[in-house]
PDB file of C-alpha atoms in Angstrom:
ATOM      1  CA  MET A 225      -5.539-172.644 -97.260  1.00 56.00           C
ATOM      2  CA  ALA A 226      -4.558-176.033 -98.412  1.00 54.00           C
ATOM      3  CA  THR A 227      -2.650-174.913-101.138  1.00 62.00           C
ATOM      4  CA  ASN A 228      -0.621-172.671 -98.884  1.00 59.00           C
ATOM      5  CA  ARG A 229       0.309-175.494 -96.492  1.00 63.00           C
ATOM      6  CA  PHE A 230       1.351-177.657 -99.402  1.00 53.00           C
ATOM      7  CA  LEU A 231       3.671-174.987-100.867  1.00 53.00           C
ATOM      8  CA  SER A 232       5.201-174.321 -97.378  1.00 58.00           C
ATOM      9  CA  TYR A 233       5.860-177.990 -96.905  1.00 59.00           C
ATOM     10  CA  LEU A 234       7.463-177.989-100.243  1.00 51.00           C
ATOM     11  CA  GLU A 235       9.981-175.252 -98.725  1.00 59.00           C
ATOM     12  CA  SER A 236      10.261-176.973 -95.483  1.00 65.00           C
ATOM     13  CA  ARG A 237      13.554-178.517 -94.096  1.00 68.00           C
ATOM     14  CA  LYS A 238      11.756-181.844 -93.785  1.00 68.00           C
ATOM     15  CA  ASN A 239      10.686-181.897 -97.320  1.00 61.00           C
ATOM     16  CA  LEU A 240      14.410-180.836 -98.602  1.00 66.00           C
ATOM     17  CA  THR A 241      16.190-183.275 -96.457  1.00 70.00           C
ATOM     18  CA  GLY A 242      13.623-186.183 -97.348  1.00 66.00           C
ATOM     19  CA  SER A 243      14.295-185.224-100.990  1.00 72.00           C
ATOM     20  CA  ALA A 244      18.047-185.297-100.777  1.00 72.00           C
ATOM     21  CA  CYS A 245      17.725-188.922 -98.992  1.00 67.00           C
ATOM     22  CA  GLY A 246      15.214-189.642-101.600  1.00 65.00           C
ATOM     23  CA  VAL A 247      17.848-188.814-104.342  1.00 71.00           C
ATOM     24  CA  ALA A 248      20.675-190.885-102.515  1.00 69.00           C
ATOM     25  CA  GLY A 249      18.146-193.789-102.442  1.00 64.00           C
ATOM     26  CA  LEU A 250      17.548-193.347-106.523  1.00 66.00           C
ATOM     27  CA  ALA A 251      21.398-193.134-106.810  1.00 69.00           C
ATOM     28  CA  LEU A 252      21.269-196.716-104.745  1.00 61.00           C
ATOM     29  CA  THR A 253      18.833-197.945-107.453  1.00 67.00           C
ATOM     30  CA  PHE A 254      20.825-196.902-110.532  1.00 69.00           C
ATOM     31  CA  THR A 255      24.076-198.616-108.955  1.00 69.00           C
ATOM     32  CA  GLY A 256      22.164-201.839-108.474  1.00 65.00           C
ATOM     33  CA  LEU A 257      22.508-201.749-104.901  1.00 65.00           C
ATOM     34  CA  ALA A 258      18.616-201.424-104.024  1.00 60.00           C
ATOM     35  CA  GLY A 259      17.529-204.140-106.085  1.00 63.00           C
ATOM     36  CA  ALA A 260      13.928-204.926-106.501  1.00 67.00           C
ATOM     37  CA  TYR A 261      12.811-203.168-103.535  1.00 64.00           C
ATOM     38  CA  TRP A 262      14.141-199.866-104.638  1.00 65.00           C
ATOM     39  CA  PRO A 263      10.511-197.943-104.309  1.00 71.00           C
ATOM     40  CA  ALA A 264      10.546-198.957-100.783  1.00 72.00           C
ATOM     41  CA  VAL A 265      14.267-197.851-100.208  1.00 66.00           C
ATOM     42  CA  VAL A 266      13.771-194.437-101.792  1.00 68.00           C
ATOM     43  CA  ALA A 267      10.395-194.094 -99.723  1.00 75.00           C
ATOM     44  CA  GLY A 268      12.054-195.135 -96.468  1.00 71.00           C
ATOM     45  CA  LEU A 269      14.935-192.943 -97.055  1.00 65.00           C
ATOM     46  CA  TYR A 270      13.020-189.903 -97.855  1.00 73.00           C
ATOM     47  CA  GLY A 271      11.019-190.821 -94.498  1.00 74.00           C
ATOM     48  CA  ALA A 272      14.082-190.935 -92.595  1.00 71.00           C
ATOM     49  CA  GLY A 273      15.413-187.676 -94.112  1.00 66.00           C
ATOM     50  CA  ALA A 274      12.183-185.865 -93.324  1.00 68.00           C
ATOM     51  CA  LEU A 275      12.254-187.509 -89.371  1.00 68.00           C
ATOM     52  CA  ILE A 276      15.682-186.239 -88.920  1.00 66.00           C
ATOM     53  CA  ALA A 277      15.408-182.847 -90.320  1.00 65.00           C
ATOM     54  CA  PRO A 278      15.422-180.070 -87.540  1.00 67.00           C
ATOM     55  CA  PRO A 279      11.832-178.641 -86.867  1.00 67.00           C
ATOM     56  CA  GLU A 280      10.999-175.221 -88.555  1.00 65.00           C
ATOM     57  CA  ARG A 281      11.975-172.361 -86.557  1.00 67.00           C
ATOM     58  CA  PRO A 282       9.139-169.950 -86.215  1.00 70.00           C
ATOM     59  CA  ALA A 283       9.933-166.367 -86.759  1.00 71.00           C
ATOM     60  CA  ALA A 284      10.244-164.361 -83.663  1.00 72.00           C
ATOM     61  CA  PRO A 285       7.852-161.880 -82.836  1.00 74.00           C
ATOM     62  CA  HIS A 286       8.614-158.279 -83.476  1.00 71.00           C
ATOM     63  CA  PHE A 287       8.121-155.564 -80.693  1.00 68.00           C
ATOM     64  CA  PRO A 288       8.639-152.192 -81.469  1.00 70.00           C
ATOM     65  CA  ASP A 289      11.774-150.815 -80.203  1.00 72.00           C
ATOM     66  CA  PRO A 290      11.939-147.708 -77.944  1.00 72.00           C
ATOM     67  CA  ALA A 291      12.631-145.401 -81.008  1.00 74.00           C
ATOM     68  CA  GLU A 292       9.224-146.631 -82.744  1.00 80.00           C
ATOM     69  CA  GLN A 293       7.533-146.444 -79.243  1.00 82.00           C
ATOM     70  CA  LEU A 294       8.363-142.709 -79.101  1.00 86.00           C
ATOM     71  CA  GLY A 295       6.769-142.357 -82.430  1.00 88.00           C
ATOM     72  CA  VAL A 296       3.566-143.839 -81.072  1.00 90.00           C
ATOM     73  CA  LEU A 297       3.812-142.063 -77.902  1.00 92.00           C
ATOM     74  CA  ARG A 298       4.371-138.437 -79.507  1.00 92.00           C
ATOM     75  CA  GLU A 299       0.919-138.992 -81.362  1.00 94.00           C
ATOM     76  CA  ASP A 300      -0.789-140.352 -77.979  1.00 95.00           C
ATOM     77  CA  PHE A 301       0.663-137.060 -76.291  1.00 95.00           C
ATOM     78  CA  GLY A 302      -0.912-134.987 -79.014  1.00 95.00           C
ATOM     79  CA  THR A 303      -4.229-136.934 -78.065  1.00 96.00           C
ATOM     80  CA  LEU A 304      -3.524-135.865 -74.518  1.00 95.00           C
ATOM     81  CA  GLN A 305      -2.826-132.214 -75.368  1.00 95.00           C
ATOM     82  CA  ALA A 306      -6.399-131.799 -77.407  1.00 95.00           C
ATOM     83  CA  TYR A 307      -8.225-133.520 -74.123  1.00 95.00           C
ATOM     84  CA  LEU A 308      -6.276-131.087 -71.595  1.00 94.00           C
ATOM     85  CA  ASP A 309      -7.112-128.066 -74.091  1.00 93.00           C
ATOM     86  CA  SER A 310     -10.675-128.918 -73.733  1.00 93.00           C
ATOM     87  CA  LEU A 311     -10.767-128.508 -69.765  1.00 90.00           C
ATOM     88  CA  GLU A 312     -10.925-125.500 -67.450  1.00 89.00           C
ATOM     89  CA  LEU A 313      -8.815-126.190 -64.358  1.00 91.00           C
ATOM     90  CA  PRO A 314      -7.786-123.937 -61.581  1.00 90.00           C
ATOM     91  CA  PRO A 315      -4.881-121.443 -62.196  1.00 91.00           C
ATOM     92  CA  ALA A 316      -2.432-122.868 -59.987  1.00 91.00           C
ATOM     93  CA  ALA A 317      -3.250-126.505 -61.165  1.00 92.00           C
ATOM     94  CA  ALA A 318      -3.315-125.052 -64.817  1.00 93.00           C
ATOM     95  CA  GLY A 319       0.063-123.351 -64.875  1.00 93.00           C
ATOM     96  CA  LYS A 320       1.718-126.555 -63.285  1.00 94.00           C
ATOM     97  CA  LEU A 321       0.120-128.552 -65.857  1.00 95.00           C
ATOM     98  CA  THR A 322       1.539-126.047 -68.701  1.00 95.00           C
ATOM     99  CA  GLU A 323       4.957-126.413 -67.121  1.00 95.00           C
ATOM    100  CA  LEU A 324       4.560-130.496 -67.135  1.00 95.00           C
ATOM    101  CA  ARG A 325       3.221-130.118 -70.810  1.00 95.00           C
ATOM    102  CA  GLN A 326       6.090-128.295 -72.027  1.00 95.00           C
ATOM    103  CA  LEU A 327       8.478-130.483 -70.319  1.00 94.00           C
ATOM    104  CA  TYR A 328       6.947-133.535 -72.065  1.00 94.00           C
ATOM    105  CA  ALA A 329       6.698-131.793 -75.366  1.00 94.00           C
ATOM    106  CA  ALA A 330      10.658-131.091 -75.128  1.00 91.00           C
ATOM    107  CA  LEU A 331      11.383-134.732 -74.173  1.00 91.00           C
ATOM    108  CA  LEU A 332       9.321-135.844 -77.361  1.00 91.00           C
ATOM    109  CA  ASP A 333      10.731-133.353 -79.882  1.00 88.00           C
ATOM    110  CA  PRO A 334      12.114-135.240 -82.587  1.00 84.00           C
ATOM    111  CA  GLY A 335      15.932-134.828 -82.765  1.00 82.00           C
ATOM    112  CA  TRP A 336      18.864-135.816 -80.680  1.00 80.00           C
ATOM    113  CA  VAL A 337      16.819-135.550 -77.365  1.00 80.00           C
ATOM    114  CA  THR A 338      14.572-138.441 -78.465  1.00 80.00           C
ATOM    115  CA  ASP A 339      17.570-140.363 -79.617  1.00 82.00           C
ATOM    116  CA  ALA A 340      19.040-140.189 -76.141  1.00 85.00           C
ATOM    117  CA  LEU A 341      15.536-140.938 -74.639  1.00 86.00           C
ATOM    118  CA  ALA A 342      15.338-144.138 -76.925  1.00 83.00           C
ATOM    119  CA  GLY A 343      18.379-145.309 -75.569  1.00 83.00           C
ATOM    120  CA  GLU A 344      16.825-145.418 -71.896  1.00 84.00           C
ATOM    121  CA  PRO A 345      14.061-148.163 -72.197  1.00 84.00           C
ATOM    122  CA  GLU A 346      13.069-147.306 -68.462  1.00 88.00           C
ATOM    123  CA  ALA A 347      12.747-143.671 -69.168  1.00 88.00           C
ATOM    124  CA  VAL A 348      10.657-144.497 -72.103  1.00 89.00           C
ATOM    125  CA  HIS A 349       8.465-146.588 -70.030  1.00 90.00           C
ATOM    126  CA  ALA A 350       8.078-144.000 -67.176  1.00 93.00           C
ATOM    127  CA  LEU A 351       7.337-141.058 -69.769  1.00 94.00           C
ATOM    128  CA  SER A 352       4.651-143.452 -71.503  1.00 94.00           C
ATOM    129  CA  ARG A 353       2.974-144.267 -68.148  1.00 95.00           C
ATOM    130  CA  ALA A 354       2.882-140.376 -67.106  1.00 96.00           C
ATOM    131  CA  ILE A 355       1.292-139.438 -70.585  1.00 96.00           C
ATOM    132  CA  ARG A 356      -1.052-142.391 -71.115  1.00 95.00           C
ATOM    133  CA  GLN A 357      -2.174-143.151 -67.515  1.00 96.00           C
ATOM    134  CA  ASP A 358      -1.035-140.629 -64.891  1.00 96.00           C
ATOM    135  CA  VAL A 359      -2.066-137.267 -66.367  1.00 96.00           C
ATOM    136  CA  PRO A 360      -5.286-138.366 -67.700  1.00 95.00           C
ATOM    137  CA  GLU A 361      -6.161-139.989 -64.364  1.00 95.00           C
ATOM    138  CA  CYS A 362      -5.051-137.187 -62.220  1.00 95.00           C
ATOM    139  CA  VAL A 363      -7.156-134.630 -64.477  1.00 95.00           C
ATOM    140  CA  ASP A 364     -10.306-136.943 -64.787  1.00 94.00           C
ATOM    141  CA  THR A 365     -10.415-137.797 -60.971  1.00 93.00           C
ATOM    142  CA  TYR A 366     -10.286-134.059 -60.458  1.00 92.00           C
ATOM    143  CA  VAL A 367     -13.140-133.356 -62.760  1.00 90.00           C
ATOM    144  CA  ARG A 368     -15.361-136.008 -61.264  1.00 89.00           C
ATOM    145  CA  THR A 369     -14.621-135.161 -57.826  1.00 88.00           C
ATOM    146  CA  ARG A 370     -15.128-131.394 -58.315  1.00 83.00           C
ATOM    147  CA  TRP A 371     -18.937-132.178 -59.313  1.00 74.00           C
ATOM    148  CA  TRP A 372     -19.513-134.332 -56.150  1.00 72.00           C
ATOM    149  CA  THR A 373     -18.002-131.281 -53.992  1.00 70.00           C
ATOM    150  CA  ARG A 374     -20.745-129.128 -55.347  1.00 64.00           C
ATOM    151  CA  LEU A 375     -23.260-131.313 -53.825  1.00 59.00           C
ATOM    152  CA  GLY A 376     -21.108-131.523 -50.649  1.00 62.00           C
ATOM    153  CA  PRO A 377     -19.619-128.269 -49.810  1.00 63.00           C
ATOM    154  CA  GLY A 378     -17.048-127.903 -46.893  1.00 62.00           C
ATOM    155  CA  THR A 379     -14.867-130.981 -47.964  1.00 69.00           C
ATOM    156  CA  GLU A 380     -11.356-130.536 -48.874  1.00 73.00           C
ATOM    157  CA  PRO A 381     -11.020-128.913 -52.434  1.00 81.00           C
ATOM    158  CA  PRO A 382     -10.265-131.314 -55.115  1.00 86.00           C
ATOM    159  CA  GLU A 383      -7.943-128.935 -56.728  1.00 89.00           C
ATOM    160  CA  ARG A 384      -5.369-129.386 -53.975  1.00 91.00           C
ATOM    161  CA  HIS A 385      -5.047-133.053 -54.575  1.00 92.00           C
ATOM    162  CA  LEU A 386      -4.668-132.141 -58.469  1.00 94.00           C
ATOM    163  CA  GLU A 387      -1.996-129.395 -57.660  1.00 94.00           C
ATOM    164  CA  ARG A 388      -0.026-132.092 -55.478  1.00 95.00           C
ATOM    165  CA  GLN A 389      -0.296-134.919 -58.123  1.00 96.00           C
ATOM    166  CA  LEU A 390       0.909-132.615 -60.964  1.00 95.00           C
ATOM    167  CA  ALA A 391       3.794-131.654 -58.542  1.00 95.00           C
ATOM    168  CA  VAL A 392       4.832-135.208 -58.134  1.00 96.00           C
ATOM    169  CA  LEU A 393       4.401-135.768 -61.863  1.00 96.00           C
ATOM    170  CA  PHE A 394       6.523-132.605 -62.566  1.00 95.00           C
ATOM    171  CA  ASN A 395       9.254-133.777 -60.132  1.00 95.00           C
ATOM    172  CA  GLU A 396       9.354-137.304 -61.731  1.00 95.00           C
ATOM    173  CA  ALA A 397       9.745-135.685 -65.237  1.00 94.00           C
ATOM    174  CA  ASP A 398      12.539-133.431 -63.963  1.00 93.00           C
ATOM    175  CA  ALA A 399      14.440-136.273 -62.455  1.00 93.00           C
ATOM    176  CA  LEU A 400      13.851-138.237 -65.734  1.00 91.00           C
ATOM    177  CA  THR A 401      15.599-135.427 -67.415  1.00 91.00           C
ATOM    178  CA  ALA A 402      18.175-134.968 -65.055  1.00 91.00           C
ATOM    179  CA  GLY A 403      18.976-138.673 -65.528  1.00 89.00           C
ATOM    180  CA  LEU A 404      19.374-138.130 -69.507  1.00 87.00           C
ATOM    181  CA  ARG A 405      21.637-135.132 -69.125  1.00 88.00           C
ATOM    182  CA  GLU A 406      23.791-137.191 -66.658  1.00 89.00           C
ATOM    183  CA  ALA A 407      23.947-140.220 -69.138  1.00 85.00           C
ATOM    184  CA  GLU A 408      25.109-137.522 -71.966  1.00 86.00           C
ATOM    185  CA  ALA A 409      27.667-136.166 -69.571  1.00 88.00           C
ATOM    186  CA  ARG A 410      28.803-139.649 -68.577  1.00 89.00           C
ATOM    187  CA  ARG A 411      29.217-140.274 -72.170  1.00 86.00           C
ATOM    188  CA  GLN A 412      31.226-137.246 -72.583  1.00 90.00           C
ATOM    189  CA  ARG A 413      33.470-137.928 -69.944  1.00 93.00           C
ATOM    190  CA  THR A 414      34.178-141.656 -71.259  1.00 92.00           C
ATOM    191  CA  HIS A 415      35.004-140.502 -74.505  1.00 92.00           C
ATOM    192  CA  THR A 416      37.368-137.857 -72.975  1.00 93.00           C
ATOM    193  CA  HIS A 417      39.013-140.625 -70.972  1.00 90.00           C
ATOM    194  CA  TYR A 418      39.308-142.763 -74.066  1.00 88.00           C
ATOM    195  CA  LEU A 419      40.964-140.166 -76.271  1.00 91.00           C
ATOM    196  CA  GLU A 420      43.359-139.151 -73.263  1.00 89.00           C
ATOM    197  CA  GLU A 421      44.236-143.246 -73.030  1.00 88.00           C
ATOM    198  CA  ARG A 422      44.977-143.283 -76.778  1.00 87.00           C
ATOM    199  CA  GLU A 423      47.313-140.375 -76.621  1.00 85.00           C
ATOM    200  CA  ARG A 424      49.234-141.993 -73.867  1.00 84.00           C
ATOM    201  CA  SER A 425      49.472-145.241 -75.649  1.00 77.00           C
TER     202      SER A 425
END
């Protein structure tokens, strides 16, 4: 540990700047300008150089870009798929959930779709929240509520809430898809405009 710190200091800006100033002090010594106090001159110049050197700039932290996030999200979606496959849900909710899963799978399918998705950080965040939080919470809440409903019949069936929740999530995913489609259409229109303007000039 101490050795690493020492080696890091040797490569630091402070040491390099101080060494350069110290070499200048040696040059003064060889020309006779430093006189008998040359050790103090060399040490003083080294210290001054080390003090005026700019501080070390720590490396900026690396955060995954949207493309990297999608790779991890794809794995999380596989985990969610396995969880959902282990459950028995009422037919209406299961059907809506199947549609939702197909939509998520299409959005996460590697290729130009995910390239377009990676260019929209807000869309990546929304999809991540749905897969990692919203869908598991909807289904888990249904499973737990269904157990309590068996003890107190006559209450509102929990599957109705599940169906409504999945419908909202599907609408959100559909709107997200429409937004990506519109972004691509906008890019196409922009490129057409650029080519037409270039033709006129």
